Structures are given as structure tokens and as C-alpha cells.
Tab-separated table of C-alpha atoms in Angstrom:
chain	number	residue	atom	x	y	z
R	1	UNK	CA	5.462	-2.476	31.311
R	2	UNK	CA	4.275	-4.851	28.727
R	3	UNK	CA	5.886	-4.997	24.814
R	4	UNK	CA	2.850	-3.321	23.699
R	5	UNK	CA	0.346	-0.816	23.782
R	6	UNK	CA	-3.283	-1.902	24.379
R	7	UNK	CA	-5.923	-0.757	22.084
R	8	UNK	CA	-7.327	1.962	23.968
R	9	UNK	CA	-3.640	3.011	24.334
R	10	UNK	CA	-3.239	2.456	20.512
R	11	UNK	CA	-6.756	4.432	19.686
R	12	UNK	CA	-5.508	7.285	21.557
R	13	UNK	CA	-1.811	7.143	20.076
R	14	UNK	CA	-3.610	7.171	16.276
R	15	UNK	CA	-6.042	9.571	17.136
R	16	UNK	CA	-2.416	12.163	18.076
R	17	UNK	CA	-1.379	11.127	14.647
R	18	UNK	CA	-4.035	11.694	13.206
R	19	UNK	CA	-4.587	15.429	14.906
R	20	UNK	CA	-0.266	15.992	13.800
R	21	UNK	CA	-1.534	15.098	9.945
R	22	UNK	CA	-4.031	17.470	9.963
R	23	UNK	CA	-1.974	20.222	11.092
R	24	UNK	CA	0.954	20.025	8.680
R	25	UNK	CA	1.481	22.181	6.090
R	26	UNK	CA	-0.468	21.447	2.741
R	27	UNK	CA	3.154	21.270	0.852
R	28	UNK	CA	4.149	18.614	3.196
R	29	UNK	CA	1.448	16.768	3.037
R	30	UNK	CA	2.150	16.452	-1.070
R	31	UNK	CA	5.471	16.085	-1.001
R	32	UNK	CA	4.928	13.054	2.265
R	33	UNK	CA	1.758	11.370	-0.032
R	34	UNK	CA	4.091	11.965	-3.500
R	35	UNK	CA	6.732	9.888	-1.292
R	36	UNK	CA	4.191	7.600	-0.103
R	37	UNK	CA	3.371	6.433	-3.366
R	38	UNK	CA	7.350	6.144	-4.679
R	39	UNK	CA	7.719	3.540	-1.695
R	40	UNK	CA	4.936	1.355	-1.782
R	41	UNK	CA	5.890	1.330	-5.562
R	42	UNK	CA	9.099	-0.073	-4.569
R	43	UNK	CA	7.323	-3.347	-2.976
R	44	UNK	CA	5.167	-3.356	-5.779
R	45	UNK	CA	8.372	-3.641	-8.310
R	46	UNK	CA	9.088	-6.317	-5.773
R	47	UNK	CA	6.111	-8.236	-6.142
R	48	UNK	CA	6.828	-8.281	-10.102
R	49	UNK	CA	10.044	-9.142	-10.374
R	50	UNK	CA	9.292	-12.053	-7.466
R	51	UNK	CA	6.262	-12.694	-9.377
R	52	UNK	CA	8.042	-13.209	-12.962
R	53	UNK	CA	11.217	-15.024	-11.718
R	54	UNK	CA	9.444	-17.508	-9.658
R	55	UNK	CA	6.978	-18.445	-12.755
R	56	UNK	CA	8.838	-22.016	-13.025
R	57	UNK	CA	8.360	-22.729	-9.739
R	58	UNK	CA	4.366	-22.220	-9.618
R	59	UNK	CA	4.589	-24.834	-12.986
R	60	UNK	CA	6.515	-27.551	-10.222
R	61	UNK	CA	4.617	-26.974	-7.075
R	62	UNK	CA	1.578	-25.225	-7.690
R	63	UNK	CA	0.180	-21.769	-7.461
R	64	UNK	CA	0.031	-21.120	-4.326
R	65	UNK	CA	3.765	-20.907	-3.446
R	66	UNK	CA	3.769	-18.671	-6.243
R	67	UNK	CA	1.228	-16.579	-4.631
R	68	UNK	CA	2.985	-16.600	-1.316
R	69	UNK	CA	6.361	-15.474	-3.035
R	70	UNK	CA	4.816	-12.601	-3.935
R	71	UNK	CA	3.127	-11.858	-0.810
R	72	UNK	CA	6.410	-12.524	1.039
R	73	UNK	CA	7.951	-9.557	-0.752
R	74	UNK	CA	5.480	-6.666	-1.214
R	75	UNK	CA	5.029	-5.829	2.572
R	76	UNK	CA	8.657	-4.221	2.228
R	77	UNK	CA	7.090	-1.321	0.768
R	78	UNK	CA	4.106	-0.324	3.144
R	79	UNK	CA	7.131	-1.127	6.353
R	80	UNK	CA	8.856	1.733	4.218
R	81	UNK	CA	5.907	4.039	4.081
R	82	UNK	CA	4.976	3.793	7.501
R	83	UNK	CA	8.303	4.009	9.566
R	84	UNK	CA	9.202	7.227	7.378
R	85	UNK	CA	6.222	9.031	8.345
R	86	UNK	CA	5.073	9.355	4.287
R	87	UNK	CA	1.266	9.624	3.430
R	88	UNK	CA	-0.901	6.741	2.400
R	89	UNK	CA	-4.207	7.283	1.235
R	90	UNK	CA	-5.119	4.139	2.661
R	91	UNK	CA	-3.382	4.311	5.899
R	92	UNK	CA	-5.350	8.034	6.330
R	93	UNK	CA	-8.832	6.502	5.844
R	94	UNK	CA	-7.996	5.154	9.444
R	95	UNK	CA	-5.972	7.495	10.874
R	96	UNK	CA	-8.146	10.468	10.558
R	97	UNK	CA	-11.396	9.054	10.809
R	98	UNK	CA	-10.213	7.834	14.519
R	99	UNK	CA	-8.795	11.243	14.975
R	100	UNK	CA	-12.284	13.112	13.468
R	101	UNK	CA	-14.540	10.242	15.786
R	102	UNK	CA	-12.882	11.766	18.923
R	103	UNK	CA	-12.837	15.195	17.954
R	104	UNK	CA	-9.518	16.002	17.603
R	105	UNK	CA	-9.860	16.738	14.108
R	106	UNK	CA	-12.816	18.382	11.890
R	107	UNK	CA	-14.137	16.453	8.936
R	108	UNK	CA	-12.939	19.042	6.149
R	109	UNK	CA	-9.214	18.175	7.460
R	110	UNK	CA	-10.645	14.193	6.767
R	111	UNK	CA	-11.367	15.284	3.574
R	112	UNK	CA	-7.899	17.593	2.504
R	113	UNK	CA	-6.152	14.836	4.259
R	114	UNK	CA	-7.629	12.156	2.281
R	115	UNK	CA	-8.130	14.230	-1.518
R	116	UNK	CA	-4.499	15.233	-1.410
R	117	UNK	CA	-2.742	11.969	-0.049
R	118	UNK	CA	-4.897	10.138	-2.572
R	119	UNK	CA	-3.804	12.404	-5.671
R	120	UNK	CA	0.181	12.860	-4.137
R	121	UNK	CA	0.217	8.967	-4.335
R	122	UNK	CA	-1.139	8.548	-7.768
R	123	UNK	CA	1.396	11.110	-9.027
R	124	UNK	CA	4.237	9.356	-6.722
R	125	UNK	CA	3.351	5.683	-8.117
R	126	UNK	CA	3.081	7.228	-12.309
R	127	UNK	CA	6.739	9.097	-11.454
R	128	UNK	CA	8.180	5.947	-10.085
R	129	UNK	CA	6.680	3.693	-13.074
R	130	UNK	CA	7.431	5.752	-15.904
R	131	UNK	CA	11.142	7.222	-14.409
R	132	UNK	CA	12.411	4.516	-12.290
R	133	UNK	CA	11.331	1.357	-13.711
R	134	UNK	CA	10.239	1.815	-17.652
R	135	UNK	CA	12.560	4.444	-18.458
R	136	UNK	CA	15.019	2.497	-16.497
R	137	UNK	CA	14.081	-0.863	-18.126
R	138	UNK	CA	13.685	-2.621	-15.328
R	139	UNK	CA	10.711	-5.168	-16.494
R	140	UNK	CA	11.613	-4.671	-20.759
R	141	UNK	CA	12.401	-8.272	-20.863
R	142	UNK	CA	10.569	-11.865	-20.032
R	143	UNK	CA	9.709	-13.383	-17.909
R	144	UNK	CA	8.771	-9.989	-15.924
R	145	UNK	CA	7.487	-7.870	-19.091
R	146	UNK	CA	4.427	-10.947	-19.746
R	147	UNK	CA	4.073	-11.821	-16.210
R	148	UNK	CA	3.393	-7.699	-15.634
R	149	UNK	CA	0.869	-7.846	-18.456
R	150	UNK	CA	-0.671	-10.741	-17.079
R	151	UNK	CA	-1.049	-9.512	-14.002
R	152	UNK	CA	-2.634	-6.260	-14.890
R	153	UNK	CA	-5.468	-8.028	-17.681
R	154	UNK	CA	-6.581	-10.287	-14.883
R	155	UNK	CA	-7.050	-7.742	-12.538
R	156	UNK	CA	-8.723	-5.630	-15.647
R	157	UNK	CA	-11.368	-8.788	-16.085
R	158	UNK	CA	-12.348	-9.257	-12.432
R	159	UNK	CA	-15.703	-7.646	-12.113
R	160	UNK	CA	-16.814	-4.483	-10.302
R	161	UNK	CA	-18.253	-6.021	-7.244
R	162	UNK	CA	-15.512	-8.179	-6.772
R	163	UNK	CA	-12.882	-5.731	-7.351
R	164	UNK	CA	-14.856	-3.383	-4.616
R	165	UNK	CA	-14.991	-5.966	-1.958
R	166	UNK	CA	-11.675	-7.274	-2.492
R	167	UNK	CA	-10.226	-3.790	-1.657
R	168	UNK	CA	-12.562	-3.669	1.901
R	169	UNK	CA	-10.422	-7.167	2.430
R	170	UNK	CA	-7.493	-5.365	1.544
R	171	UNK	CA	-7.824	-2.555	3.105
R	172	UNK	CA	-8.864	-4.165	6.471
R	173	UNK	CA	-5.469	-5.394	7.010
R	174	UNK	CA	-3.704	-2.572	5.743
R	175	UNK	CA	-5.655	-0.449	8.878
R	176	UNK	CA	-4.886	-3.198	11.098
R	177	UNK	CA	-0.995	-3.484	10.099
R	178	UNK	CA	-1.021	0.118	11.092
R	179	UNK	CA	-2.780	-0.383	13.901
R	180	UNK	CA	-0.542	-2.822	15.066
R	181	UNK	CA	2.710	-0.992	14.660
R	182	UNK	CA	1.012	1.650	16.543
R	183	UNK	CA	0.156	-0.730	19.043
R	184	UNK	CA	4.410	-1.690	18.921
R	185	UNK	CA	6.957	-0.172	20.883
R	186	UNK	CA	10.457	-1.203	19.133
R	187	UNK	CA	11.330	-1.044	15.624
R	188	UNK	CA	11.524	-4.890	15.097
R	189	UNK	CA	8.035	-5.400	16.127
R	190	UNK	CA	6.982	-2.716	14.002
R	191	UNK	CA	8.010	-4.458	11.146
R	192	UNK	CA	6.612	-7.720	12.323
R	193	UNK	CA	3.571	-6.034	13.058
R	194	UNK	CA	3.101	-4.712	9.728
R	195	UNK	CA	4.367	-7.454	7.182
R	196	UNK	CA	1.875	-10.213	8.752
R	197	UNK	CA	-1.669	-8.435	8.106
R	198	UNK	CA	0.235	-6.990	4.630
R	199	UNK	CA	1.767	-10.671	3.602
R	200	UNK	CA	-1.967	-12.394	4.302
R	201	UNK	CA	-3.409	-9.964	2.040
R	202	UNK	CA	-1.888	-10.054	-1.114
R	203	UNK	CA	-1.598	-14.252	-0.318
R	204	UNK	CA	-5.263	-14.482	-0.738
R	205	UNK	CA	-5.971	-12.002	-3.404
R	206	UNK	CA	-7.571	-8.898	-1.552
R	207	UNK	CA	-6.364	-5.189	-3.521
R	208	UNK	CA	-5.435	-2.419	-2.770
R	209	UNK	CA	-6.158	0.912	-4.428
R	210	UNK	CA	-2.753	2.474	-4.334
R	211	UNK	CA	-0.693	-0.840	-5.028
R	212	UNK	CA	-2.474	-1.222	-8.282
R	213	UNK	CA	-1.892	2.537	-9.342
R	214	UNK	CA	1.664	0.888	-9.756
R	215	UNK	CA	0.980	-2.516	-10.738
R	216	UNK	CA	-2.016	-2.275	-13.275
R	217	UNK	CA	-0.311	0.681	-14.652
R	218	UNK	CA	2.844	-0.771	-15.001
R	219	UNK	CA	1.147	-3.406	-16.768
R	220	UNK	CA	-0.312	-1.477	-19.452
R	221	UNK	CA	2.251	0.756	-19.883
R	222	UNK	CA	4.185	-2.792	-20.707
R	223	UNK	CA	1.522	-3.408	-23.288
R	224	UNK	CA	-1.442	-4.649	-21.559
């Protein structure tokens, strides 16, 4: 037996998850996408308060460790999502789209699967921002409160295009980190195997839809 599935071994393994999604109940499936968004939320907290308390350090050595800092920390919340079973919108682009290819599921499950994980995530990532961290006054005070609001008006004056690609990047390796802990067959792998693909993407500046329902928002509801 080797550590790991291979990838038609993986294919078919997503494709079953993919046909169990589709068949659980619709209330589930908002309650597991409302969760999905509270977690990832929680990395994306992470990323801020990394982000803001490492400032002086980016001043000494550069951006880049700065950059990494905050990649280093984020993946903590997409390991959560995925080894609880919750939702992601961006994890079900994959999942049921390899599960729909095969026939194992019909393309208006894609479609519930994907409209209700995408709006249970929003609504998970606006509770978590305006109940557990303003409310809470977790980022009131500097350096975390300007380095939010910077973060969110840079990502507000990227353009369009860029934006748009940047999430295909992003997105990429957010299929492939689940991919990968599919692919895994113990739980330490399974972390390994999704905070690699997850670390490289926020390093190099690729986006991700439902990370920045927490982050930009968070940002402007900081005063951005």
C-alpha cells in the first residue's frame, strides 16, 4: 500500500463526495456553507492580525517576509473547513463538477450546490465579521485597524481583469489543496497537503472569492 491515493483513485474518491453533497438535505447544506464561511474567516482574522503585527518587520527586511507571514497563517482556516466536512463555495466548484463529469450527479444539484454554499458563506463570513471580531473589537486599534484598511483599498484599486485572473490563480490551488488531501490517507498529511498549495497562494498575491468576503469587508467596515 502506498501513503497515498493516485489520481484516478483520488478522481473517483471526489467524485463519492461530490454525489454525498448533493444528496444532503438543503438545511444542511446552509447550516455546513454558513460554517464554512465562520472558519475560513478565522484564518482570515489570522492573516490580519499576522499582517498588522509584523508591519515593522516588512520596514527591516523587506516585503516579502511580510507577505510570507501572512501566507504562513491563513491556510489554518481552509485545514478547518475541509477536515470538518463544512461547505466551501470554492472547494464545490471542483467537487461537483468531477462528480456531474462522471455522472454521478445532475447539473441542477451543481447549481443548488454551488448558489447555496456561495450565499451560506457570505452570510457565515458577515456573522463572523460583524459578531466575532468588530463587535468583539478585535482589530479597533493600530497597527491592525490601518493595516485592515489598507489591505481592503488595495484590493478595491486592482483592476477588473486582474482581480478575475488572480482568483483562477487562487482558486487553482485551492482545488488542488483539496485534491491533495483527498489524495491523503492520515490526518497529518492532510494538513500538509492542504497548507502548501493554500500558503503559495496568498504568498504571491492570487484571491480568493470567499477570503475577501471577510477581509475586504472587514476592511471597510473598519473605515475603508
Amino acid at each position: 500500500m502506498t501513503d497515498a491515493y493516485n489520481i484516478s483513485e483520488t478522481l473517483e474518491h471526489l467524485s463519492n463526495i461530490g454525489t454525498k453533497k448533493s444528496k444532503q438535505k438543503v438545511d444542511h447544506l446552509i447550516i455546513k456553507s454558513f460554517l464554512a464561511g465562520i472558519l475560513l474567516s478565522f484564518g482570515g482574522l489570522f492573516l490580519l492580525n499576522a499582517g498588522g503585527g509584523s508591519l515593522p518587520l516588512s520596514v527591516q527586511f523587506g516585503g516579502s517576509i511580510h507577505k510570507i507571514i501572512q501566507a504562513a497563517v491563513f491556510p489554518i482556516g481552509l485545514v478547518l473547513v475541509i477536515l470538518t466536512g463544512a461547505d466551501l463555495f470554492t472547494g464545490n466548484t471542483m467537487i461537483l463538477m468531477v462528480s456531474t463529469l462522471n455522472k454521478k450527479t445532475t447539473w441542477i444539484q451543481l447549481i443548488k450546490s454551488w448558489s447555496i454554499s456561495y450565499v451560506g458563506n457570505f452570510v457565515g463570513c458577515l456573522f463572523f465579521q460583524f459578531v466575532l471580531v468588530y463587535y468583539a473589537g478585535l482589530l479597533r486599534y493600530d497597527p491592525y485597524r490601518s493595516f485592515s484598511i489598507k489591505y481592503t483599498e488595495i484590493k478595491g484599486y486592482t483592476e477588473w481583469y486582474e482581480m478575475f485572473l488572480r482568483g483562477i490563480g487562487g482558486n487553482w490551488l485551492v482545488c488542488l489543496a483539496y485534491c491533495l488531501c483527498t489524495s491523503a490517507r492520515d490526518l497529518n498529511s492532510k494538513i500538509v497537503a492542504i497548507y502548501l498549495p493554500i500558503l503559495l497562494f496568498v504568498a504571491v498575491g492570487y484571491e480568493h472569492s470567499i477570503a475577501n468576503m471577510f477581509t475586504v469587508q472587514m476592511g471597510m467596515l473598519l473605515g475603508a
